[in-house]
mmCIF file of C-alpha atoms in Angstrom:
data_model
loop_
_atom_site.group_PDB
_atom_site.id
_atom_site.type_symbol
_atom_site.label_atom_id
_atom_site.label_comp_id
_atom_site.label_asym_id
_atom_site.label_seq_id
_atom_site.Cartn_x
_atom_site.Cartn_y
_atom_site.Cartn_z
ATOM 1 C CA ILE J 142 0.084 0.004 0.045
ATOM 2 C CA CYS J 143 1.265 3.362 -0.917
ATOM 3 C CA ASP J 144 1.717 5.592 2.198
ATOM 4 C CA ILE J 145 0.856 9.256 1.824
ATOM 5 C CA PHE J 146 1.197 11.643 4.772
ATOM 6 C CA GLN J 147 -1.480 14.214 5.535
ATOM 7 C CA ASN J 148 -1.466 16.661 8.469
ATOM 8 C CA ASN J 149 1.329 14.146 10.267
ATOM 9 C CA MET J 150 -1.209 11.112 9.669
ATOM 10 C CA ARG J 151 -0.130 8.324 7.427
ATOM 11 C CA LEU J 152 -2.888 7.351 4.934
ATOM 12 C CA HIS J 153 -2.889 4.229 2.805
ATOM 13 C CA ARG J 154 -3.988 4.006 -0.968
ATOM 14 C CA PHE J 155 -6.673 1.567 -2.302
ATOM 15 C CA TYR J 156 -7.998 0.535 -5.708
ATOM 16 C CA ILE J 157 -11.484 0.207 -6.606
ATOM 17 C CA GLU J 158 -13.160 -0.950 -9.704
ATOM 18 C CA THR J 159 -16.411 1.145 -9.553
ATOM 19 C CA PRO J 160 -16.870 4.670 -10.820
ATOM 20 C CA ILE J 161 -16.386 7.564 -8.173
ATOM 21 C CA GLU J 162 -19.225 10.042 -8.416
ATOM 22 C CA GLY J 163 -20.511 12.672 -6.081
ATOM 23 C CA LYS J 164 -19.441 13.678 -2.538
ATOM 24 C CA SER J 165 -20.267 10.449 -0.862
ATOM 25 C CA PHE J 166 -20.453 6.819 -2.194
ATOM 26 C CA ASP J 167 -20.436 3.208 -0.999
ATOM 27 C CA ILE J 168 -17.766 0.757 -1.143
ATOM 28 C CA THR J 169 -19.059 -2.802 -1.973
ATOM 29 C CA ASP J 170 -15.753 -4.727 -2.157
ATOM 30 C CA ARG J 171 -16.088 -7.205 0.943
ATOM 31 C CA ASP J 172 -12.500 -8.130 0.713
ATOM 32 C CA LEU J 173 -11.515 -4.353 0.948
ATOM 33 C CA VAL J 174 -13.874 -3.674 3.686
ATOM 34 C CA HIS J 175 -12.500 -6.776 5.548
ATOM 35 C CA GLN J 176 -8.925 -5.289 5.077
ATOM 36 C CA TRP J 177 -10.082 -1.913 6.512
ATOM 37 C CA LYS J 178 -11.736 -3.438 9.669
ATOM 38 C CA LYS J 179 -9.409 -6.277 10.462
ATOM 39 C CA VAL J 180 -5.901 -5.342 9.427
ATOM 40 C CA PHE J 181 -5.920 -1.491 9.474
ATOM 41 C CA ARG J 182 -8.314 -1.015 12.247
ATOM 42 C CA TYR J 183 -10.305 1.688 10.491
ATOM 43 C CA ASN J 184 -13.568 3.067 11.897
ATOM 44 C CA VAL J 185 -15.715 6.046 11.211
ATOM 45 C CA GLY J 186 -13.598 8.959 10.894
ATOM 46 C CA SER J 187 -10.629 7.049 9.359
ATOM 47 C CA GLN J 188 -8.935 8.762 6.359
ATOM 48 C CA VAL J 189 -7.986 6.916 3.147
ATOM 49 C CA ILE J 190 -6.823 7.432 -0.531
ATOM 50 C CA ILE J 191 -9.068 5.894 -3.099
ATOM 51 C CA PHE J 192 -8.471 5.612 -6.876
ATOM 52 C CA ASN J 193 -10.246 3.611 -9.843
ATOM 53 C CA GLY J 194 -7.750 4.099 -12.634
ATOM 54 C CA SER J 195 -9.121 7.296 -13.958
ATOM 55 C CA GLY J 196 -6.036 9.467 -12.998
ATOM 56 C CA THR J 197 -7.280 10.967 -9.851
ATOM 57 C CA ASP J 198 -7.055 10.130 -6.329
ATOM 58 C CA TYR J 199 -9.743 10.945 -3.889
ATOM 59 C CA LEU J 200 -8.868 11.672 -0.278
ATOM 60 C CA CYS J 201 -11.754 10.117 1.576
ATOM 61 C CA MET J 202 -13.057 9.953 5.368
ATOM 62 C CA ILE J 203 -15.166 6.946 6.112
ATOM 63 C CA SER J 204 -18.714 8.057 7.328
ATOM 64 C CA GLY J 205 -19.986 4.422 7.865
ATOM 65 C CA ILE J 206 -18.543 0.771 7.945
ATOM 66 C CA ARG J 207 -20.338 -2.420 8.146
ATOM 67 C CA ASN J 208 -19.898 -6.176 7.531
ATOM 68 C CA LEU J 209 -20.355 -6.229 4.022
ATOM 69 C CA GLY J 210 -19.593 -2.707 2.873
ATOM 70 C CA ALA J 211 -18.626 1.001 3.876
ATOM 71 C CA THR J 212 -19.640 4.523 2.973
ATOM 72 C CA VAL J 213 -17.031 7.181 2.323
ATOM 73 C CA ALA J 214 -17.117 11.066 1.960
ATOM 74 C CA VAL J 215 -14.984 12.673 -0.397
ATOM 75 C CA ILE J 216 -12.619 15.500 0.978
ATOM 76 C CA ARG J 217 -10.618 16.355 -1.725
ATOM 77 C CA GLU J 218 -9.764 15.304 -5.464
ATOM 78 C CA MET J 219 -6.056 15.090 -6.619
ATOM 79 C CA LYS J 220 -5.310 14.857 -10.144
ATOM 80 C CA LYS J 221 -2.428 12.476 -11.002
ATOM 81 C CA GLU J 222 -1.757 13.126 -14.627
ATOM 82 C CA ASP J 223 1.890 12.693 -14.074
ATOM 83 C CA SER J 224 1.444 9.112 -12.700
ATOM 84 C CA MET J 225 -0.392 7.651 -15.747
ATOM 85 C CA PRO J 226 1.592 5.686 -18.326
ATOM 86 C CA LEU J 227 3.566 7.841 -20.807
ATOM 87 C CA LYS J 228 2.940 5.142 -23.693
ATOM 88 C CA ASN J 229 0.488 2.315 -24.293
ATOM 89 C CA ILE J 230 2.627 -0.966 -23.809
ATOM 90 C CA TRP J 231 1.361 -4.193 -24.161
ATOM 91 C CA LEU J 232 3.854 -6.873 -22.864
ATOM 92 C CA CYS J 233 3.026 -10.051 -24.410
ATOM 93 C CA MET J 234 4.978 -12.311 -22.210
ATOM 94 C CA ALA J 235 5.563 -16.150 -22.774
ATOM 95 C CA LEU J 236 4.524 -18.239 -19.660
ATOM 96 C CA VAL J 237 7.515 -19.090 -17.207
ATOM 97 C CA LYS J 238 7.564 -20.375 -13.866
ATOM 98 C CA LYS J 239 4.937 -19.124 -11.407
ATOM 99 C CA ASP J 240 7.030 -16.840 -9.070
ATOM 100 C CA ASN J 241 8.955 -15.423 -12.086
ATOM 101 C CA PHE J 242 5.750 -14.443 -13.988
ATOM 102 C CA GLU J 243 4.355 -13.095 -10.848
ATOM 103 C CA LEU J 244 7.783 -10.951 -10.427
ATOM 104 C CA ILE J 245 7.397 -9.729 -13.852
ATOM 105 C CA ALA J 246 3.821 -8.412 -13.604
ATOM 106 C CA GLN J 247 4.616 -6.842 -10.244
ATOM 107 C CA LYS J 248 7.575 -4.751 -11.818
ATOM 108 C CA VAL J 249 6.201 -4.018 -15.236
ATOM 109 C CA THR J 250 3.082 -2.503 -13.489
ATOM 110 C CA GLU J 251 5.290 -0.256 -11.432
ATOM 111 C CA ILE J 252 7.117 0.952 -14.469
ATOM 112 C CA GLY J 253 4.063 1.690 -16.342
ATOM 113 C CA VAL J 254 3.031 -1.316 -18.784
ATOM 114 C CA THR J 255 -0.777 -0.716 -19.685
ATOM 115 C CA ASN J 256 -1.423 -4.448 -20.841
ATOM 116 C CA ILE J 257 -0.048 -7.670 -19.849
ATOM 117 C CA VAL J 258 -0.779 -10.698 -22.142
ATOM 118 C CA PRO J 259 0.212 -14.200 -20.940
ATOM 119 C CA ILE J 260 1.060 -16.094 -24.197
ATOM 120 C CA LEU J 261 1.639 -19.914 -24.430
ATOM 121 C CA CYS J 262 4.683 -20.875 -26.474
ATOM 122 C CA GLU J 263 6.561 -23.949 -27.428
ATOM 123 C CA HIS J 264 9.170 -23.706 -24.794
ATOM 124 C CA SER J 265 6.914 -22.650 -22.071
ATOM 125 C CA GLU J 266 7.407 -24.368 -18.863
ATOM 126 C CA LYS J 267 3.946 -23.771 -17.508
ATOM 127 C CA LYS J 268 0.717 -24.329 -19.176
ATOM 128 C CA LYS J 269 -1.952 -22.545 -16.875
ATOM 129 C CA VAL J 270 -1.976 -19.257 -15.162
ATOM 130 C CA ASN J 271 -3.993 -18.085 -12.029
ATOM 131 C CA MET J 272 -5.664 -14.775 -13.421
ATOM 132 C CA GLU J 273 -7.248 -13.876 -9.962
ATOM 133 C CA ARG J 274 -3.701 -13.803 -8.330
ATOM 134 C CA LEU J 275 -2.127 -11.850 -11.187
ATOM 135 C CA LYS J 276 -4.832 -9.284 -10.926
ATOM 136 C CA LYS J 277 -4.369 -9.057 -7.036
ATOM 137 C CA ILE J 278 -0.609 -8.560 -7.816
ATOM 138 C CA VAL J 279 -1.188 -5.788 -10.353
ATOM 139 C CA VAL J 280 -3.624 -4.051 -8.103
ATOM 140 C CA GLU J 281 -1.337 -3.999 -5.032
ATOM 141 C CA ALA J 282 1.561 -2.777 -7.087
ATOM 142 C CA SER J 283 -0.349 -0.015 -8.602
ATOM 143 C CA GLU J 284 -1.422 1.082 -4.993
ATOM 144 C CA GLN J 285 2.051 0.776 -3.810
ATOM 145 C CA SER J 286 3.853 2.629 -6.622
ATOM 146 C CA GLY J 287 1.404 5.603 -6.595
ATOM 147 C CA ARG J 288 0.211 4.766 -10.359
ATOM 148 C CA GLY J 289 -2.799 6.406 -11.285
ATOM 149 C CA SER J 290 -4.168 3.432 -13.419
ATOM 150 C CA VAL J 291 -4.149 -0.452 -13.188
ATOM 151 C CA PRO J 292 -3.045 -2.699 -16.115
ATOM 152 C CA LYS J 293 -5.124 -4.944 -17.758
ATOM 153 C CA ILE J 294 -4.482 -8.640 -17.485
ATOM 154 C CA HIS J 295 -5.689 -10.508 -20.521
ATOM 155 C CA SER J 296 -6.485 -14.232 -20.911
ATOM 156 C CA LEU J 297 -3.706 -17.023 -21.552
ATOM 157 C CA THR J 298 -3.679 -17.176 -25.370
ATOM 158 C CA LYS J 299 -1.676 -18.631 -28.161
ATOM 159 C CA LEU J 300 0.240 -16.386 -30.731
ATOM 160 C CA GLU J 301 -1.920 -17.111 -33.538
ATOM 161 C CA ASP J 302 -4.994 -16.407 -31.800
ATOM 162 C CA LEU J 303 -3.494 -13.276 -30.366
ATOM 163 C CA PHE J 304 -2.708 -12.184 -33.728
ATOM 164 C CA ASN J 305 -6.242 -12.965 -35.108
ATOM 165 C CA SER J 306 -7.830 -11.013 -32.382
ATOM 166 C CA GLY J 307 -6.985 -7.685 -33.918
ATOM 167 C CA MET J 308 -6.530 -5.970 -30.598
ATOM 168 C CA LEU J 309 -2.756 -5.580 -30.552
ATOM 169 C CA PRO J 310 -1.153 -2.262 -31.607
ATOM 170 C CA GLN J 311 -0.081 -1.942 -35.042
ATOM 171 C CA GLU J 312 3.697 -1.411 -34.026
ATOM 172 C CA LYS J 313 4.916 -4.835 -32.607
ATOM 173 C CA ILE J 314 8.557 -6.137 -31.742
ATOM 174 C CA VAL J 315 9.977 -9.378 -30.499
ATOM 175 C CA LEU J 316 13.097 -9.646 -28.282
ATOM 176 C CA HIS J 317 15.684 -11.984 -29.877
ATOM 177 C CA THR J 318 19.340 -12.226 -30.152
ATOM 178 C CA GLU J 319 20.072 -13.233 -33.823
ATOM 179 C CA ASN J 320 19.548 -11.364 -36.978
ATOM 180 C CA ALA J 321 17.938 -8.663 -34.748
ATOM 181 C CA ILE J 322 18.693 -4.664 -34.892
ATOM 182 C CA THR J 323 19.862 -3.216 -31.665
ATOM 183 C CA PHE J 324 17.468 -1.176 -29.318
ATOM 184 C CA GLU J 325 19.234 1.947 -29.865
ATOM 185 C CA LYS J 326 18.860 1.674 -33.584
ATOM 186 C CA TYR J 327 15.262 0.609 -33.151
ATOM 187 C CA LYS J 328 14.434 3.523 -31.178
ATOM 188 C CA THR J 329 15.943 6.076 -33.692
ATOM 189 C CA THR J 330 13.489 4.694 -36.465
ATOM 190 C CA THR J 331 10.097 4.802 -34.396
ATOM 191 C CA ASN J 332 8.231 6.761 -31.917
ATOM 192 C CA HIS J 333 5.015 4.859 -31.724
ATOM 193 C CA PRO J 334 2.772 5.827 -28.717
ATOM 194 C CA SER J 335 1.597 2.293 -28.786
ATOM 195 C CA ILE J 336 3.673 -0.851 -29.020
ATOM 196 C CA ALA J 337 3.200 -4.500 -28.213
ATOM 197 C CA VAL J 338 6.448 -6.146 -27.219
ATOM 198 C CA PHE J 339 6.936 -9.942 -27.029
ATOM 199 C CA VAL J 340 9.450 -11.861 -24.795
ATOM 200 C CA GLY J 341 9.849 -15.537 -24.858
ATOM 201 C CA PRO J 342 10.407 -18.081 -22.272
ATOM 202 C CA GLU J 343 13.443 -19.455 -21.093
ATOM 203 C CA GLY J 344 15.311 -20.834 -24.082
ATOM 204 C CA GLY J 345 13.594 -18.280 -26.288
ATOM 205 C CA PHE J 346 11.088 -18.517 -29.073
ATOM 206 C CA SER J 347 11.214 -21.531 -31.154
ATOM 207 C CA PRO J 348 12.202 -21.231 -34.872
ATOM 208 C CA LYS J 349 8.643 -21.906 -35.984
ATOM 209 C CA GLU J 350 7.526 -19.025 -33.744
ATOM 210 C CA ILE J 351 10.341 -16.544 -35.206
ATOM 211 C CA ALA J 352 9.123 -17.664 -38.650
ATOM 212 C CA PHE J 353 5.605 -16.718 -37.603
ATOM 213 C CA PHE J 354 6.594 -13.130 -36.421
ATOM 214 C CA LYS J 355 8.567 -12.645 -39.806
ATOM 215 C CA THR J 356 5.220 -13.623 -41.484
ATOM 216 C CA TYR J 357 3.474 -10.453 -39.856
ATOM 217 C CA ASN J 358 6.768 -8.262 -40.364
ATOM 218 C CA VAL J 359 7.493 -8.065 -36.677
ATOM 219 C CA ARG J 360 10.822 -6.777 -36.125
ATOM 220 C CA LEU J 361 13.381 -8.577 -34.041
ATOM 221 C CA VAL J 362 15.124 -6.365 -31.469
ATOM 222 C CA SER J 363 18.229 -7.244 -29.490
ATOM 223 C CA LEU J 364 19.135 -5.896 -26.141
ATOM 224 C CA GLY J 365 22.653 -6.972 -26.537
ATOM 225 C CA SER J 366 24.787 -10.196 -26.814
ATOM 226 C CA ASN J 367 24.359 -11.387 -23.280
ATOM 227 C CA ILE J 368 21.574 -14.013 -22.796
ATOM 228 C CA LEU J 369 19.143 -12.657 -20.422
ATOM 229 C CA ARG J 370 16.541 -14.466 -18.168
ATOM 230 C CA ALA J 371 12.936 -13.991 -19.359
ATOM 231 C CA GLU J 372 12.115 -11.752 -16.341
ATOM 232 C CA THR J 373 15.183 -9.654 -16.791
ATOM 233 C CA ALA J 374 14.366 -9.085 -20.579
ATOM 234 C CA ALA J 375 10.643 -8.138 -19.634
ATOM 235 C CA ILE J 376 11.581 -5.781 -17.004
ATOM 236 C CA ALA J 377 14.556 -4.370 -19.127
ATOM 237 C CA ILE J 378 12.544 -3.885 -22.304
ATOM 238 C CA SER J 379 9.476 -2.230 -20.576
ATOM 239 C CA SER J 380 12.056 0.159 -18.799
ATOM 240 C CA LEU J 381 13.517 1.295 -21.813
ATOM 241 C CA LEU J 382 10.289 1.857 -23.619
ATOM 242 C CA LEU J 383 8.732 3.597 -20.759
ATOM 243 C CA LEU J 384 11.436 5.432 -18.635
#
C-alpha cells in the first residue's frame, strides 16, 4: 500500500473498480472492507486514499462501515496526470515459472505497462496461469507505486489467436538475439505511442515462432549479446520503452 502523509497522519491508498461519483459513495468490495476493519482497524472518521484508474486520487473519510460494505465521503480530489503511463505498452509475455511471472507482472506494473498478455509458447514450462492472483498482484503494485491506473491482465492465449484477435497495436517488436537490430537503432526509427513487445520463455522463441513473427513483419530487436533471463528481459525492455 502506498503511504501518503496528510497532516502528520499516514494514509494508505486503495483501488476500487467502480466509478467514483458525487461527494459520498458506497464501497461494496467485501475483501477491501474486511481489510479495513481487521488489518488497518479503520472506523468512522478514518481517512484513506481511493482511486479507480481514472488518473485522480480521492482523499476520503469513512462515514460508515459495516460487515459487508462501507460509505466514504470525498474530502478532496487530487489529479495524478503525471502518474499515468507515458505510452501504451502491451507486454506479451511467454509463460514462465509461477514466481517469475508474478515478479514480472509486479515490476512492469510499477514501470507503467498498460496491458499484460500471457502467451503459451512451445518452450513454455507452465501451461496455466492464475488470473485472479495476477490481478491482485497488479492492483497491489499500482497501489504501492502511486500509479494512477491499473494494467489490464488478458486471458492466456496462443500467438496465432492473439494476432487474429486484432486487439494489438500496429507497432510490434519481439526480443531476439539473432539477426536482430539493436534497441538503440530501433529507438531512432520509431516513436509510436502504442507498442506490443513479445518476450519469450527460458530458451527463447522456437524457430517456428520466429518464422511466424516474420510473416507478420514483426521486427526482431536485441538488447545486446548477453543471454538474459525471461524476467530480466521483460523488465528491461519495459523500462527502456517507458522510462
